[in-house]
Amino acid sequence: MTETMTTDEELAKPKRARSAPLARHILKSDHHAFIGRVYELSIVGMNFDSWDEVNKHPDCKYALEANEYVHALASRVESLNLVGNLLWPKPLPTNFRDFPVSRYEWLTVALDVFLVRYVSVVDCALLLTNQVFQCGIRARNCTVETLRKKGIAPTVIAILDDMLVDQGQLRAERNFRVHQGVERGFTQDDATFRMAALFEHRYRGIKGEDQFGRRINVTRFFKEALVELQRDFNRATRRLVRLLDTLYDQLWEEFEERFGPLIRAATHGLNAGAKKNRKAVDSESCSDT
């Protein structure tokens, strides 16, 4: 029986990271029926030329303001799919010498966009909650704690708390990157990858070995880094969409409870077809399927 001796060098060499791409998760940004309900009501805005006119009618004001915040939140969720386009490039570029950025810089930009926009989704959700519940909190002061103090329903607060917990590590990374200039490494030998990508982009590339004695392969480095970011993206966005759907359910109930009395008291004559309650909307949805 022959024993295989393992050298210290072999022990120190980490297992190569995955380079085969993951399946992409594409976010659904405006599929929830509450979003459609608010978008439908926003058509009333075509009857006004200014917000001064809108402000004379509380039901119209409430619906149109809800539309602004719903649209902002849905748009920010949709913008995460732009990050997906960067993390799942099709076709995968083969010659980065013709690009304005290197492979390493491509990843840096993609991560910056992901972190900033992902974190801001919850900020937009807080603002929508503030508007639906008519808390009157200024945007810069709108946090889960200020909403909690306003007596927001505990079920809604619990969802927002869960969203913040999910963001935890990525929110912290966003803060480190934006405020302190501290950035993550993308591969097991990040310094070599950064240099190899720079030389590929500006010169004719470099040859040699990384710190683990493996042949420098900038394409392999790039694919490994993409997979790592893809994993973060999928994990974060799948949970995000589920929590948003739950939040929309809760906000819809509150919206209808507040909007109903306003439209019943309206005297402007613009509410034809706008008196649908949630049950009617659900009934229509079921009849269409």
GROMACS .gro file of C-alpha atoms in nm:
model
  289
    1MET     CA    1   0.000   0.000   0.000
    2THR     CA    2   0.143   0.333  -0.108
    3GLU     CA    3   0.090   0.643   0.105
    4THR     CA    4   0.044   0.977  -0.069
    5MET     CA    5   0.245   1.250   0.098
    6THR     CA    6   0.091   1.601   0.103
    7THR     CA    7   0.334   1.892   0.104
    8ASP     CA    8   0.282   2.216   0.294
    9GLU     CA    9   0.253   2.394  -0.040
   10GLU     CA   10  -0.034   2.170  -0.149
   11LEU     CA   11  -0.211   2.221   0.183
   12ALA     CA   12  -0.186   2.598   0.143
   13LYS     CA   13  -0.332   2.597  -0.206
   14PRO     CA   14  -0.712   2.655  -0.187
   15LYS     CA   15  -0.958   2.466  -0.400
   16ARG     CA   16  -1.038   2.656  -0.719
   17ALA     CA   17  -1.359   2.857  -0.697
   18ARG     CA   18  -1.648   2.775  -0.927
   19SER     CA   19  -1.631   2.939  -1.269
   20ALA     CA   20  -1.945   2.796  -1.434
   21PRO     CA   21  -2.222   3.061  -1.419
   22LEU     CA   22  -2.523   3.018  -1.192
   23ALA     CA   23  -2.882   3.027  -1.316
   24ARG     CA   24  -2.997   3.387  -1.322
   25HIS     CA   25  -3.283   3.517  -1.107
   26ILE     CA   26  -3.480   3.787  -1.291
   27LEU     CA   27  -3.679   4.013  -1.060
   28LYS     CA   28  -4.049   4.081  -1.114
   29SER     CA   29  -4.091   4.447  -1.036
   30ASP     CA   30  -4.458   4.535  -1.097
   31HIS     CA   31  -4.647   4.203  -1.098
   32HIS     CA   32  -4.834   4.259  -0.771
   33ALA     CA   33  -5.200   4.358  -0.814
   34PHE     CA   34  -5.165   4.646  -0.568
   35ILE     CA   35  -4.925   4.814  -0.808
   36GLY     CA   36  -5.176   4.775  -1.091
   37ARG     CA   37  -5.451   4.914  -0.871
   38VAL     CA   38  -5.253   5.228  -0.792
   39TYR     CA   39  -5.140   5.271  -1.152
   40GLU     CA   40  -5.502   5.248  -1.265
   41LEU     CA   41  -5.612   5.516  -1.019
   42SER     CA   42  -5.330   5.747  -1.130
   43ILE     CA   43  -5.511   5.804  -1.460
   44VAL     CA   44  -5.714   6.067  -1.275
   45GLY     CA   45  -5.406   6.288  -1.290
   46MET     CA   46  -5.483   6.359  -1.655
   47ASN     CA   47  -5.767   6.583  -1.538
   48PHE     CA   48  -5.536   6.827  -1.362
   49ASP     CA   49  -5.276   7.074  -1.481
   50SER     CA   50  -5.106   7.138  -1.147
   51TRP     CA   51  -5.066   7.002  -0.797
   52ASP     CA   52  -5.250   7.305  -0.667
   53GLU     CA   53  -5.561   7.170  -0.835
   54VAL     CA   54  -5.493   6.816  -0.714
   55ASN     CA   55  -5.457   6.933  -0.355
   56LYS     CA   56  -5.820   7.048  -0.356
   57HIS     CA   57  -5.933   6.685  -0.382
   58PRO     CA   58  -5.803   6.459  -0.098
   59ASP     CA   59  -5.886   6.133  -0.278
   60CYS     CA   60  -5.699   6.233  -0.593
   61LYS     CA   61  -5.407   6.362  -0.389
   62TYR     CA   62  -5.383   6.039  -0.190
   63ALA     CA   63  -5.398   5.819  -0.500
   64LEU     CA   64  -5.150   6.023  -0.703
   65GLU     CA   65  -4.900   6.047  -0.421
   66ALA     CA   66  -4.927   5.671  -0.374
   67ASN     CA   67  -4.856   5.632  -0.744
   68GLU     CA   68  -4.536   5.835  -0.715
   69TYR     CA   69  -4.397   5.618  -0.436
   70VAL     CA   70  -4.517   5.290  -0.586
   71HIS     CA   71  -4.356   5.384  -0.918
   72ALA     CA   72  -4.029   5.477  -0.745
   73LEU     CA   73  -4.017   5.145  -0.561
   74ALA     CA   74  -4.109   4.934  -0.865
   75SER     CA   75  -3.854   5.119  -1.079
   76ARG     CA   76  -3.580   5.064  -0.825
   77VAL     CA   77  -3.657   4.691  -0.811
   78GLU     CA   78  -3.656   4.676  -1.191
   79SER     CA   79  -3.319   4.850  -1.198
   80LEU     CA   80  -3.165   4.551  -1.021
   81ASN     CA   81  -3.217   4.359  -1.344
   82LEU     CA   82  -2.965   4.597  -1.500
   83VAL     CA   83  -2.715   4.462  -1.249
   84GLY     CA   84  -2.813   4.113  -1.362
   85ASN     CA   85  -2.722   4.210  -1.717
   86LEU     CA   86  -2.371   4.295  -1.596
   87LEU     CA   87  -2.335   3.977  -1.392
   88TRP     CA   88  -2.470   3.752  -1.667
   89PRO     CA   89  -2.324   3.922  -1.977
   90LYS     CA   90  -2.448   3.776  -2.305
   91PRO     CA   91  -2.244   3.731  -2.505
   92LEU     CA   92  -1.957   3.719  -2.261
   93PRO     CA   93  -1.697   3.970  -2.385
   94THR     CA   94  -1.375   3.807  -2.496
   95ASN     CA   95  -1.162   4.111  -2.575
   96PHE     CA   96  -1.156   4.369  -2.299
   97ARG     CA   97  -0.889   4.571  -2.475
   98ASP     CA   98  -1.170   4.732  -2.675
   99PHE     CA   99  -1.372   4.812  -2.360
  100PRO     CA  100  -1.352   5.140  -2.169
  101VAL     CA  101  -1.294   4.939  -1.849
  102SER     CA  102  -1.102   4.628  -1.753
  103ARG     CA  103  -1.258   4.304  -1.635
  104TYR     CA  104  -1.179   4.398  -1.276
  105GLU     CA  105  -1.331   4.744  -1.318
  106TRP     CA  106  -1.642   4.588  -1.477
  107LEU     CA  107  -1.696   4.386  -1.159
  108THR     CA  108  -1.634   4.691  -0.941
  109VAL     CA  109  -1.897   4.895  -1.123
  110ALA     CA  110  -2.147   4.608  -1.116
  111LEU     CA  111  -2.103   4.563  -0.742
  112ASP     CA  112  -2.134   4.937  -0.673
  113VAL     CA  113  -2.459   4.956  -0.866
  114PHE     CA  114  -2.594   4.643  -0.699
  115LEU     CA  115  -2.519   4.752  -0.343
  116VAL     CA  116  -2.650   5.106  -0.379
  117ARG     CA  117  -2.971   5.008  -0.558
  118TYR     CA  118  -3.039   4.699  -0.350
  119VAL     CA  119  -3.010   4.894  -0.026
  120SER     CA  120  -3.225   5.177  -0.161
  121VAL     CA  121  -3.515   4.938  -0.233
  122VAL     CA  122  -3.588   4.922   0.139
  123ASP     CA  123  -3.557   5.300   0.165
  124CYS     CA  124  -3.820   5.331  -0.109
  125ALA     CA  125  -4.039   5.076   0.072
  126LEU     CA  126  -4.017   5.288   0.388
  127LEU     CA  127  -4.126   5.598   0.197
  128LEU     CA  128  -4.421   5.415   0.042
  129THR     CA  129  -4.528   5.290   0.384
  130ASN     CA  130  -4.501   5.645   0.519
  131GLN     CA  131  -4.727   5.771   0.240
  132VAL     CA  132  -4.991   5.496   0.258
  133PHE     CA  133  -5.026   5.536   0.635
  134GLN     CA  134  -5.014   5.917   0.599
  135CYS     CA  135  -4.751   5.951   0.869
  136GLY     CA  136  -4.612   6.279   0.735
  137ILE     CA  137  -4.249   6.189   0.813
  138ARG     CA  138  -3.990   6.382   0.614
  139ALA     CA  139  -3.803   6.163   0.367
  140ARG     CA  140  -3.464   6.209   0.534
  141ASN     CA  141  -3.610   6.101   0.869
  142CYS     CA  142  -3.813   5.806   0.742
  143THR     CA  143  -3.681   5.495   0.916
  144VAL     CA  144  -3.835   5.184   1.063
  145GLU     CA  145  -3.802   5.337   1.408
  146THR     CA  146  -3.982   5.661   1.317
  147LEU     CA  147  -4.257   5.459   1.152
  148ARG     CA  148  -4.282   5.238   1.459
  149LYS     CA  149  -4.328   5.547   1.677
  150LYS     CA  150  -4.612   5.658   1.449
  151GLY     CA  151  -4.806   5.345   1.540
  152ILE     CA  152  -4.769   5.160   1.209
  153ALA     CA  153  -4.927   4.813   1.218
  154PRO     CA  154  -4.687   4.562   1.383
  155THR     CA  155  -4.727   4.324   1.086
  156VAL     CA  156  -4.591   4.592   0.853
  157ILE     CA  157  -4.308   4.682   1.087
  158ALA     CA  158  -4.214   4.314   1.113
  159ILE     CA  159  -4.182   4.290   0.733
  160LEU     CA  160  -3.967   4.604   0.717
  161ASP     CA  161  -3.751   4.470   1.000
  162ASP     CA  162  -3.702   4.146   0.807
  163MET     CA  163  -3.598   4.342   0.499
  164LEU     CA  164  -3.338   4.532   0.700
  165VAL     CA  165  -3.206   4.212   0.856
  166ASP     CA  166  -3.172   4.056   0.511
  167GLN     CA  167  -2.978   4.360   0.395
  168GLY     CA  168  -2.744   4.342   0.695
  169GLN     CA  169  -2.410   4.242   0.547
  170LEU     CA  170  -2.468   4.406   0.208
  171ARG     CA  171  -2.580   4.732   0.368
  172ALA     CA  172  -2.265   4.729   0.581
  173GLU     CA  173  -2.054   4.666   0.270
  174ARG     CA  174  -2.229   4.951   0.090
  175ASN     CA  175  -2.143   5.183   0.379
  176PHE     CA  176  -1.780   5.068   0.385
  177ARG     CA  177  -1.744   5.120   0.009
  178VAL     CA  178  -1.926   5.452  -0.011
  179HIS     CA  179  -1.806   5.617   0.309
  180GLN     CA  180  -1.468   5.456   0.379
  181GLY     CA  181  -1.345   5.340   0.040
  182VAL     CA  182  -1.302   4.980   0.161
  183GLU     CA  183  -1.369   4.726  -0.115
  184ARG     CA  184  -1.396   4.348  -0.121
  185GLY     CA  185  -1.161   4.123  -0.310
  186PHE     CA  186  -1.313   3.925  -0.595
  187THR     CA  187  -1.088   3.617  -0.611
  188GLN     CA  188  -0.851   3.404  -0.402
  189ASP     CA  189  -0.558   3.610  -0.534
  190ASP     CA  190  -0.719   3.946  -0.592
  191ALA     CA  191  -0.399   4.145  -0.633
  192THR     CA  192  -0.288   3.924  -0.920
  193PHE     CA  193  -0.632   3.943  -1.081
  194ARG     CA  194  -0.638   4.322  -1.061
  195MET     CA  195  -0.292   4.349  -1.218
  196ALA     CA  196  -0.366   4.090  -1.486
  197ALA     CA  197  -0.688   4.266  -1.582
  198LEU     CA  198  -0.508   4.601  -1.602
  199PHE     CA  199  -0.233   4.463  -1.825
  200GLU     CA  200  -0.486   4.286  -2.045
  201HIS     CA  201  -0.684   4.607  -2.089
  202ARG     CA  202  -0.398   4.851  -2.146
  203TYR     CA  203  -0.113   4.642  -2.276
  204ARG     CA  204  -0.068   4.287  -2.404
  205GLY     CA  205  -0.143   4.098  -2.089
  206ILE     CA  206   0.096   3.923  -1.852
  207LYS     CA  207   0.218   3.567  -1.805
  208GLY     CA  208   0.332   3.389  -1.494
  209GLU     CA  209   0.185   3.234  -1.183
  210ASP     CA  210  -0.039   3.361  -0.905
  211GLN     CA  211   0.061   3.339  -0.539
  212PHE     CA  212  -0.053   2.974  -0.530
  213GLY     CA  213   0.167   2.871  -0.820
  214ARG     CA  214  -0.118   2.848  -1.068
  215ARG     CA  215  -0.088   2.983  -1.421
  216ILE     CA  216  -0.236   3.333  -1.447
  217ASN     CA  217  -0.563   3.309  -1.635
  218VAL     CA  218  -0.746   3.642  -1.633
  219THR     CA  219  -1.054   3.492  -1.800
  220ARG     CA  220  -1.079   3.228  -1.527
  221PHE     CA  221  -1.036   3.494  -1.258
  222PHE     CA  222  -1.317   3.695  -1.414
  223LYS     CA  223  -1.558   3.402  -1.434
  224GLU     CA  224  -1.489   3.302  -1.073
  225ALA     CA  225  -1.560   3.655  -0.956
  226LEU     CA  226  -1.880   3.672  -1.160
  227VAL     CA  227  -2.007   3.353  -0.995
  228GLU     CA  228  -1.939   3.494  -0.650
  229LEU     CA  229  -2.137   3.809  -0.727
  230GLN     CA  230  -2.411   3.607  -0.897
  231ARG     CA  231  -2.450   3.405  -0.577
  232ASP     CA  232  -2.492   3.722  -0.368
  233PHE     CA  233  -2.734   3.868  -0.621
  234ASN     CA  234  -2.960   3.562  -0.639
  235ARG     CA  235  -2.967   3.507  -0.265
  236ALA     CA  236  -3.056   3.868  -0.189
  237THR     CA  237  -3.309   3.933  -0.465
  238ARG     CA  238  -3.514   3.614  -0.426
  239ARG     CA  239  -3.586   3.693  -0.064
  240LEU     CA  240  -3.639   4.062  -0.143
  241VAL     CA  241  -3.921   3.997  -0.390
  242ARG     CA  242  -4.099   3.763  -0.148
  243LEU     CA  243  -4.086   4.022   0.129
  244LEU     CA  244  -4.205   4.298  -0.103
  245ASP     CA  245  -4.506   4.092  -0.205
  246THR     CA  246  -4.597   4.046   0.161
  247LEU     CA  247  -4.554   4.418   0.222
  248TYR     CA  248  -4.774   4.506  -0.076
  249ASP     CA  249  -5.048   4.281   0.066
  250GLN     CA  250  -5.044   4.476   0.391
  251LEU     CA  251  -5.022   4.819   0.230
  252TRP     CA  252  -5.311   4.738  -0.004
  253GLU     CA  253  -5.543   4.673   0.290
  254GLU     CA  254  -5.447   5.002   0.451
  255PHE     CA  255  -5.468   5.193   0.125
  256GLU     CA  256  -5.824   5.082   0.055
  257GLU     CA  257  -5.936   5.158   0.410
  258ARG     CA  258  -5.813   5.514   0.374
  259PHE     CA  259  -5.900   5.568   0.009
  260GLY     CA  260  -6.260   5.442   0.035
  261PRO     CA  261  -6.394   5.719   0.263
  262LEU     CA  262  -6.208   5.983   0.064
  263ILE     CA  263  -6.361   5.885  -0.268
  264ARG     CA  264  -6.709   5.845  -0.118
  265ALA     CA  265  -6.687   6.203   0.006
  266ALA     CA  266  -6.556   6.338  -0.327
  267THR     CA  267  -6.768   6.586  -0.522
  268HIS     CA  268  -6.547   6.636  -0.828
  269GLY     CA  269  -6.731   6.378  -1.042
  270LEU     CA  270  -6.408   6.211  -1.155
  271ASN     CA  271  -6.459   5.890  -0.964
  272ALA     CA  272  -6.649   5.689  -1.222
  273GLY     CA  273  -6.501   5.342  -1.224
  274ALA     CA  274  -6.264   5.425  -0.939
  275LYS     CA  275  -6.476   5.283  -0.658
  276LYS     CA  276  -6.344   4.931  -0.697
  277ASN     CA  277  -6.254   4.784  -0.364
  278ARG     CA  278  -5.996   4.513  -0.321
  279LYS     CA  279  -6.252   4.234  -0.344
  280ALA     CA  280  -6.372   4.362  -0.680
  281VAL     CA  281  -6.017   4.382  -0.812
  282ASP     CA  282  -5.946   4.027  -0.695
  283SER     CA  283  -6.269   3.911  -0.860
  284GLU     CA  284  -6.165   4.067  -1.191
  285SER     CA  285  -5.821   3.906  -1.165
  286CYS     CA  286  -5.979   3.565  -1.110
  287SER     CA  287  -6.220   3.603  -1.402
  288ASP     CA  288  -5.929   3.685  -1.633
  289THR     CA  289  -5.744   3.364  -1.553
   0.00000   0.00000   0.00000
